[in-house]
Coordinates of C-alpha atoms in Angstrom, one line a residue:
M255 CA -181.5 134.5 -127.6
R256 CA -181.8 130.9 -128.7
A257 CA -178.5 131.4 -130.6
A258 CA -176.8 132.7 -127.5
V259 CA -178.1 129.7 -125.5
E260 CA -176.9 127.3 -128.1
T261 CA -173.5 129.0 -128.2
G262 CA -173.2 128.8 -124.4
D263 CA -174.2 125.1 -124.5
A264 CA -171.6 124.3 -127.1
L265 CA -169.0 126.2 -125.2
F266 CA -169.8 124.3 -122.0
R267 CA -169.7 121.0 -123.8
G268 CA -166.4 122.0 -125.4
L269 CA -164.9 122.8 -122.0
L270 CA -166.2 119.5 -120.7
E271 CA -164.6 117.5 -123.5
S272 CA -161.3 119.3 -123.1
A273 CA -161.0 118.6 -119.4
P274 CA -158.1 116.3 -118.5
D275 CA -160.2 114.3 -116.0
A276 CA -163.3 112.2 -116.4
M277 CA -166.2 114.6 -115.9
V278 CA -169.6 113.3 -114.8
I279 CA -172.6 115.7 -114.5
V280 CA -175.2 114.3 -112.1
D281 CA -178.8 115.4 -111.2
A282 CA -178.4 116.1 -107.5
S283 CA -181.9 115.2 -106.6
S284 CA -182.3 111.9 -108.5
G285 CA -178.6 110.8 -108.7
Q286 CA -178.9 110.2 -112.5
I287 CA -176.1 110.9 -114.9
V288 CA -176.9 113.8 -117.2
L289 CA -173.7 114.3 -119.1
V290 CA -170.2 112.7 -119.4
N291 CA -167.1 113.4 -121.5
A292 CA -164.8 111.2 -123.6
Q293 CA -162.4 110.8 -120.7
T294 CA -165.2 109.2 -118.7
E295 CA -165.7 106.6 -121.5
R296 CA -162.0 105.8 -121.6
L297 CA -161.6 105.6 -117.8
F298 CA -164.7 103.5 -117.0
G299 CA -165.0 101.5 -120.3
Y300 CA -168.7 102.5 -120.8
P301 CA -170.0 104.1 -124.0
R302 CA -171.6 107.4 -123.3
A303 CA -175.1 106.1 -124.2
E304 CA -174.9 103.4 -121.5
L305 CA -174.1 106.0 -118.8
V306 CA -176.5 108.9 -119.5
G307 CA -179.7 108.4 -117.6
Q308 CA -178.2 105.7 -115.3
S309 CA -177.8 106.2 -111.5
V310 CA -174.3 107.4 -110.7
V311 CA -173.8 104.4 -108.4
I312 CA -173.1 102.4 -111.5
L313 CA -169.6 103.8 -111.2
V314 CA -169.2 102.9 -107.5
P315 CA -168.3 99.5 -106.0
Q316 CA -171.3 97.7 -104.5
D317 CA -170.0 97.8 -100.9
I318 CA -169.9 101.6 -100.7
R319 CA -173.0 102.5 -102.8
S320 CA -175.2 103.3 -99.7
A321 CA -172.6 105.6 -98.2
H322 CA -172.2 107.3 -101.6
A323 CA -175.9 107.9 -101.9
A324 CA -176.1 109.4 -98.4
H325 CA -173.2 111.7 -99.2
R326 CA -174.8 112.8 -102.5
D327 CA -178.0 113.7 -100.6
G328 CA -176.0 115.7 -98.1
L329 CA -174.3 117.6 -100.8
A330 CA -177.6 118.4 -102.5
G331 CA -178.9 119.8 -99.2
E332 CA -175.9 122.1 -98.6
A333 CA -175.1 123.0 -102.1
R334 CA -176.4 126.6 -102.1
A335 CA -174.7 127.4 -98.8
R336 CA -171.2 126.1 -99.8
M337 CA -170.6 126.5 -103.5
R338 CA -167.1 125.2 -103.4
D339 CA -165.1 122.1 -104.4
I340 CA -164.9 119.0 -102.2
G341 CA -162.0 116.6 -102.8
E342 CA -162.3 113.0 -101.7
Q343 CA -160.4 109.8 -102.2
L344 CA -162.7 106.8 -103.0
R345 CA -162.8 103.6 -105.0
A346 CA -164.4 103.6 -108.5
R347 CA -165.7 100.7 -110.6
R348 CA -165.2 100.1 -114.3
K349 CA -167.7 98.3 -116.6
D350 CA -165.6 95.1 -116.5
G351 CA -166.0 95.1 -112.7
S352 CA -162.4 96.1 -111.9
E353 CA -161.9 98.7 -109.3
F354 CA -159.3 101.5 -108.9
P355 CA -158.5 104.2 -106.4
A356 CA -159.9 107.5 -107.5
E357 CA -159.7 111.1 -106.4
I358 CA -163.1 112.8 -106.9
F359 CA -163.7 116.6 -106.8
L360 CA -167.4 117.4 -106.4
S361 CA -168.7 120.8 -107.3
P362 CA -172.4 121.8 -107.1
L363 CA -173.9 123.6 -110.1
T364 CA -177.2 125.4 -110.0
T365 CA -179.5 126.3 -112.9
E366 CA -183.0 127.8 -113.0
D367 CA -184.6 124.4 -113.2
V368 CA -182.4 121.9 -111.5
M369 CA -179.3 121.5 -109.3
L370 CA -176.5 119.5 -110.7
V371 CA -173.3 118.1 -109.3
S372 CA -170.1 118.1 -111.4
A373 CA -167.8 115.2 -110.5
A374 CA -164.2 115.3 -111.7
V375 CA -162.8 111.7 -111.4
R376 CA -159.0 111.0 -111.5
D377 CA -157.4 107.6 -111.5
I378 CA -154.7 107.7 -108.8
S379 CA -153.5 104.1 -109.0
D380 CA -149.9 105.2 -109.7
R381 CA -149.9 107.6 -106.8
V382 CA -151.3 105.0 -104.4
A383 CA -148.8 102.5 -105.6
I384 CA -146.0 105.0 -105.0
E385 CA -147.4 105.9 -101.5
T386 CA -147.7 102.2 -100.7
E387 CA -144.1 101.6 -101.7
L388 CA -143.0 104.6 -99.7
R389 CA -144.8 103.3 -96.7
R390 CA -143.1 99.9 -97.2
H391 CA -139.7 101.6 -97.3
R392 CA -140.6 103.7 -94.3
D393 CA -141.7 100.7 -92.3
R394 CA -138.4 98.9 -93.3
L395 CA -136.5 102.0 -92.3
E396 CA -138.2 102.1 -88.9
E397 CA -137.4 98.4 -88.5
F398 CA -133.8 99.1 -89.5
V399 CA -133.6 102.0 -87.0
G400 CA -135.0 99.8 -84.3
E401 CA -132.4 97.1 -85.0
R402 CA -129.6 99.7 -85.0
T403 CA -130.9 101.2 -81.8
A404 CA -131.0 97.8 -80.1
A405 CA -127.4 97.2 -81.4
L406 CA -126.3 100.6 -80.0
V407 CA -127.9 99.8 -76.6
H408 CA -126.1 96.5 -76.6
L409 CA -122.8 98.3 -77.5
N410 CA -123.3 100.9 -74.7
Q411 CA -123.9 98.1 -72.2
E412 CA -120.6 96.5 -73.4
L413 CA -118.9 99.8 -73.0
E414 CA -120.2 100.2 -69.5
S415 CA -118.9 96.7 -68.7
F416 CA -115.5 97.8 -70.1
S417 CA -115.6 100.9 -68.0
Y418 CA -116.2 98.8 -64.9
S419 CA -113.3 96.6 -65.8
V420 CA -111.1 99.6 -66.4
S421 CA -112.2 101.1 -63.0
H422 CA -111.7 98.0 -60.9
D423 CA -109.4 95.6 -62.8
L424 CA -106.7 97.8 -64.3
R425 CA -106.2 100.2 -61.5
A426 CA -105.1 97.6 -59.0
P427 CA -101.9 96.6 -60.9
L428 CA -101.1 100.2 -61.6
R429 CA -101.4 101.0 -57.8
S430 CA -99.1 98.0 -57.2
L431 CA -96.5 99.4 -59.6
D432 CA -96.6 102.8 -58.1
G433 CA -96.7 101.6 -54.5
F434 CA -93.9 99.0 -54.7
S435 CA -91.7 101.4 -56.7
Q436 CA -92.2 104.1 -54.0
A437 CA -91.5 101.5 -51.3
L438 CA -88.2 100.5 -53.0
I439 CA -87.1 104.2 -53.2
E440 CA -88.0 104.9 -49.6
D441 CA -86.9 101.6 -47.9
H442 CA -83.7 101.0 -49.9
A443 CA -82.6 104.4 -50.8
A444 CA -79.1 103.8 -49.5
E445 CA -78.7 100.6 -51.6
L446 CA -79.9 102.1 -54.8
G447 CA -77.8 104.0 -57.2
D448 CA -78.9 107.2 -58.9
Q449 CA -79.7 105.5 -62.1
T450 CA -81.9 102.8 -60.4
R451 CA -83.8 105.5 -58.4
D452 CA -84.3 107.4 -61.7
Y453 CA -85.7 104.2 -63.3
L454 CA -88.1 103.6 -60.4
S455 CA -89.2 107.3 -60.5
R456 CA -90.0 106.9 -64.2
I457 CA -92.0 103.7 -63.5
R458 CA -94.0 105.6 -60.9
R459 CA -94.7 108.6 -63.2
A460 CA -95.8 106.2 -66.0
A461 CA -98.1 104.4 -63.6
Q462 CA -99.6 107.6 -62.3
R463 CA -100.1 108.9 -65.9
M464 CA -101.9 105.7 -66.8
T465 CA -104.1 106.0 -63.8
A466 CA -104.9 109.6 -64.7
M467 CA -105.8 108.4 -68.3
L468 CA -108.1 105.7 -66.9
D469 CA -109.7 108.3 -64.7
G470 CA -110.2 110.5 -67.8
L471 CA -111.7 107.6 -69.7
L472 CA -114.2 106.9 -67.0
T473 CA -115.0 110.6 -66.8
L474 CA -115.6 110.6 -70.6
S475 CA -117.9 107.6 -70.2
H476 CA -119.8 108.6 -67.1
D477 CA -120.2 112.4 -67.5
T478 CA -121.6 112.1 -71.0
R479 CA -124.1 109.3 -70.5
G480 CA -127.6 109.4 -69.2
E481 CA -130.6 111.7 -69.8
I482 CA -130.1 115.4 -70.6
A483 CA -132.2 117.8 -68.5
C484 CA -132.1 121.1 -70.3
V485 CA -132.8 124.3 -68.3
R486 CA -131.7 127.9 -68.5
V487 CA -128.2 128.1 -67.3
D488 CA -126.4 131.3 -66.3
L489 CA -123.3 130.7 -68.2
S490 CA -121.6 133.9 -67.0
A491 CA -122.0 132.9 -63.3
L492 CA -120.9 129.3 -64.1
A493 CA -117.7 130.5 -65.8
R494 CA -116.9 132.9 -62.9
D495 CA -117.3 130.1 -60.4
I496 CA -114.9 127.8 -62.3
A497 CA -112.5 130.7 -62.6
D498 CA -112.5 131.2 -58.8
Q499 CA -111.8 127.5 -58.3
L500 CA -108.9 127.6 -60.8
Q501 CA -107.4 130.6 -59.0
Q502 CA -107.6 128.8 -55.6
T503 CA -105.4 126.0 -57.1
D504 CA -102.6 128.4 -57.6
P505 CA -103.1 131.7 -55.7
G506 CA -99.7 132.9 -56.8
R507 CA -100.7 133.3 -60.5
R508 CA -102.2 136.5 -61.7
V509 CA -104.6 135.7 -64.6
Q510 CA -107.1 138.2 -65.9
F511 CA -110.5 136.6 -66.6
R512 CA -112.7 138.7 -68.9
I513 CA -116.1 137.1 -68.7
A514 CA -119.0 138.7 -70.5
S515 CA -122.2 139.4 -68.5
G516 CA -125.6 138.2 -69.4
L517 CA -124.5 134.9 -71.0
A518 CA -127.2 132.2 -70.8
A519 CA -127.7 128.9 -72.4
Q520 CA -130.5 126.3 -72.5
A521 CA -128.5 123.2 -71.5
D522 CA -127.9 120.4 -69.0
P523 CA -126.2 122.3 -66.1
N524 CA -124.0 119.4 -65.0
L525 CA -122.8 118.6 -68.5
L526 CA -122.2 122.3 -69.3
R527 CA -120.1 122.6 -66.2
V528 CA -118.0 119.7 -67.3
A529 CA -117.5 121.3 -70.7
L530 CA -116.5 124.7 -69.2
Q531 CA -114.3 123.1 -66.6
N532 CA -112.3 121.5 -69.4
L533 CA -112.2 124.5 -71.6
L534 CA -111.2 126.9 -68.9
G535 CA -108.9 124.4 -67.3
N536 CA -107.1 124.1 -70.6
A537 CA -106.9 127.9 -71.0
W538 CA -105.5 128.1 -67.4
K539 CA -102.9 125.4 -68.1
F540 CA -101.7 126.7 -71.5
T541 CA -101.3 130.2 -70.3
T542 CA -98.7 129.1 -67.7
G543 CA -95.6 131.1 -68.1
V544 CA -97.4 134.0 -69.9
D545 CA -96.6 137.3 -68.2
E546 CA -100.0 138.9 -68.7
A547 CA -102.3 135.9 -69.0
L548 CA -105.8 136.6 -70.3
I549 CA -108.7 134.2 -70.5
E550 CA -112.0 135.4 -72.1
V551 CA -115.5 134.0 -72.2
G552 CA -118.1 135.5 -74.4
A553 CA -120.9 135.2 -77.0
T554 CA -120.5 135.1 -80.8
E555 CA -121.9 133.2 -83.8
L556 CA -120.9 129.9 -85.4
D557 CA -122.3 129.1 -88.9
G558 CA -125.0 131.7 -88.3
A559 CA -126.1 130.2 -84.9
P560 CA -125.7 131.8 -81.5
A561 CA -122.5 130.5 -79.9
W562 CA -120.1 130.9 -77.0
F563 CA -116.3 131.0 -76.9
V564 CA -113.4 130.5 -74.5
R565 CA -110.3 132.3 -75.6
D566 CA -106.8 132.5 -74.2
N567 CA -103.4 134.1 -75.1
G568 CA -101.4 131.1 -74.2
S569 CA -99.2 128.7 -76.1
G570 CA -101.7 128.0 -78.9
F571 CA -101.0 125.2 -81.4
D572 CA -100.5 124.5 -85.1
M573 CA -103.8 124.3 -86.9
T574 CA -102.3 121.7 -89.2
Y575 CA -102.9 119.1 -86.5
A576 CA -106.3 120.5 -85.4
D577 CA -108.1 117.3 -86.5
R578 CA -106.4 115.5 -83.6
L579 CA -107.7 117.9 -81.0
F580 CA -111.0 116.2 -80.0
G581 CA -109.8 112.6 -80.1
A582 CA -109.4 110.7 -76.8
F583 CA -105.7 110.7 -75.7
Q584 CA -104.7 113.0 -78.5
R585 CA -102.2 115.7 -77.5
L586 CA -100.4 118.5 -79.4
H587 CA -97.9 119.1 -76.6
T588 CA -95.5 116.9 -74.8
Q589 CA -96.2 115.7 -71.2
D590 CA -93.2 117.6 -70.0
Q591 CA -94.5 120.9 -71.5
F592 CA -98.1 120.6 -70.3
P593 CA -99.2 117.5 -68.2
G594 CA -102.5 116.0 -69.1
T595 CA -104.4 113.0 -70.3
G596 CA -105.8 114.2 -73.7
I597 CA -109.4 113.4 -72.5
G598 CA -110.6 117.0 -71.8
L599 CA -111.5 118.1 -75.3
A600 CA -112.9 114.8 -76.3
T601 CA -115.3 115.2 -73.3
V602 CA -116.2 118.7 -74.4
R603 CA -117.0 117.5 -77.9
R604 CA -119.3 114.8 -76.5
V605 CA -121.1 117.2 -74.3
V606 CA -121.6 119.6 -77.2
H607 CA -122.7 116.9 -79.6
R608 CA -125.2 115.5 -77.0
H609 CA -126.8 118.9 -77.0
G610 CA -127.0 118.8 -80.8
G611 CA -124.3 121.5 -81.2
L612 CA -121.0 122.1 -82.9
I613 CA -117.5 123.0 -81.6
A614 CA -114.7 124.6 -83.5
A615 CA -111.1 125.7 -82.7
S616 CA -108.8 128.3 -84.0
A617 CA -105.2 129.0 -82.9
A618 CA -101.7 129.8 -83.8
P619 CA -98.4 128.7 -82.1
G620 CA -97.6 131.3 -79.4
A621 CA -100.7 133.3 -80.1
G622 CA -103.3 131.5 -78.0
A623 CA -106.4 129.5 -78.9
T624 CA -110.2 130.0 -79.2
F625 CA -112.8 127.3 -78.8
T626 CA -116.3 128.2 -80.0
F627 CA -119.4 126.0 -79.5
T628 CA -123.1 126.0 -80.1
L629 CA -125.9 124.0 -78.5
A630 CA -129.1 122.5 -80.0
P631 CA -131.1 124.6 -82.5
G632 CA -134.2 125.9 -80.7
G633 CA -132.7 125.0 -77.3
R634 CA -130.3 127.8 -76.9
E635 CA -130.4 131.3 -75.8
A636 CA -127.6 133.9 -75.9
A637 CA -127.9 137.3 -74.5
T638 CA -126.1 140.2 -76.1
P639 CA -122.8 140.2 -74.2
V640 CA -121.9 143.2 -72.1
P641 CA -118.1 143.1 -71.8
S642 CA -116.8 143.0 -68.3
S643 CA -113.5 142.0 -66.9
R644 CA -112.3 140.6 -63.7
T645 CA -108.7 140.3 -62.5
L646 CA -108.3 137.3 -60.2

């Protein structure tokens, strides 16, 4: 029996010495150190003989010794009920008086005669230094983000001022160009030759196009600014309402709208209407001249996320130039072919991006175009589409 006990004791001491952390075994009732390993000697700078029999508070800074004693007493009282490790971050004190941040894992040990507490002590100075540096960088990043945010707010204010100038200062001379040109044509028609009237008509058309572009620029600025109020939007009903409005602008056209039922999205209803008005308006415009025009609205996926699409069988475009699609005033068709300002798709992209989504286009000349968009992750909802068609 004695040999077995000695063998077990030797095994315990061997495990203690091989531990990577400083190990301190303490009598839970008296707080005296019973046993330490070589790592403890190296970490704290004490020879083993100077630690064994001493109170464990010798390893704790003076200002927290009373709190440490209270915690040790509490641990002793609860040990039998909660035989599990407790990890804490404290400060420890070396023999030379220097302190270091330590992570301490306490584990109660019971024997027939006494209850012990095993403390594994680890110097975490390097980790604390890294965490401090990371906090410093985080604080600097937050400061930088704040500076950038303030700069963006200032820039937005300047853009608002510019929009005001565009709205009030630039429109007046354009109205004058258009109005006086019209007056010349109407009041002096007999005196003007065909070429002069043609020049004046061109001036009027150019002034009107510029006014429309300014209107589009203001729309791009106003419709995509301000707070977003996301609610559940019946996208199918919204698309049908816009389709009805388009049909009323040209009752003579027969265009088939195939709008899937059950489409819903979590979005700002006003901004989503702006986006759909532009997408469906483009589809309506670019199917002009198509004998059996078809415009579709439905649900799909884009990069694995729920998405919605607007598709037409109109003129389409060459994907070589697709990178120009969503830029303000960028056009892939001439004004004579399809009038417009080149603002619509730029507005759609801003609406989608403000919702945290993506937009993509695919097309081919003479084979129509498809525009697919997503909304913010976690803020969207797409019902399984039930195909339905309406002929307006």
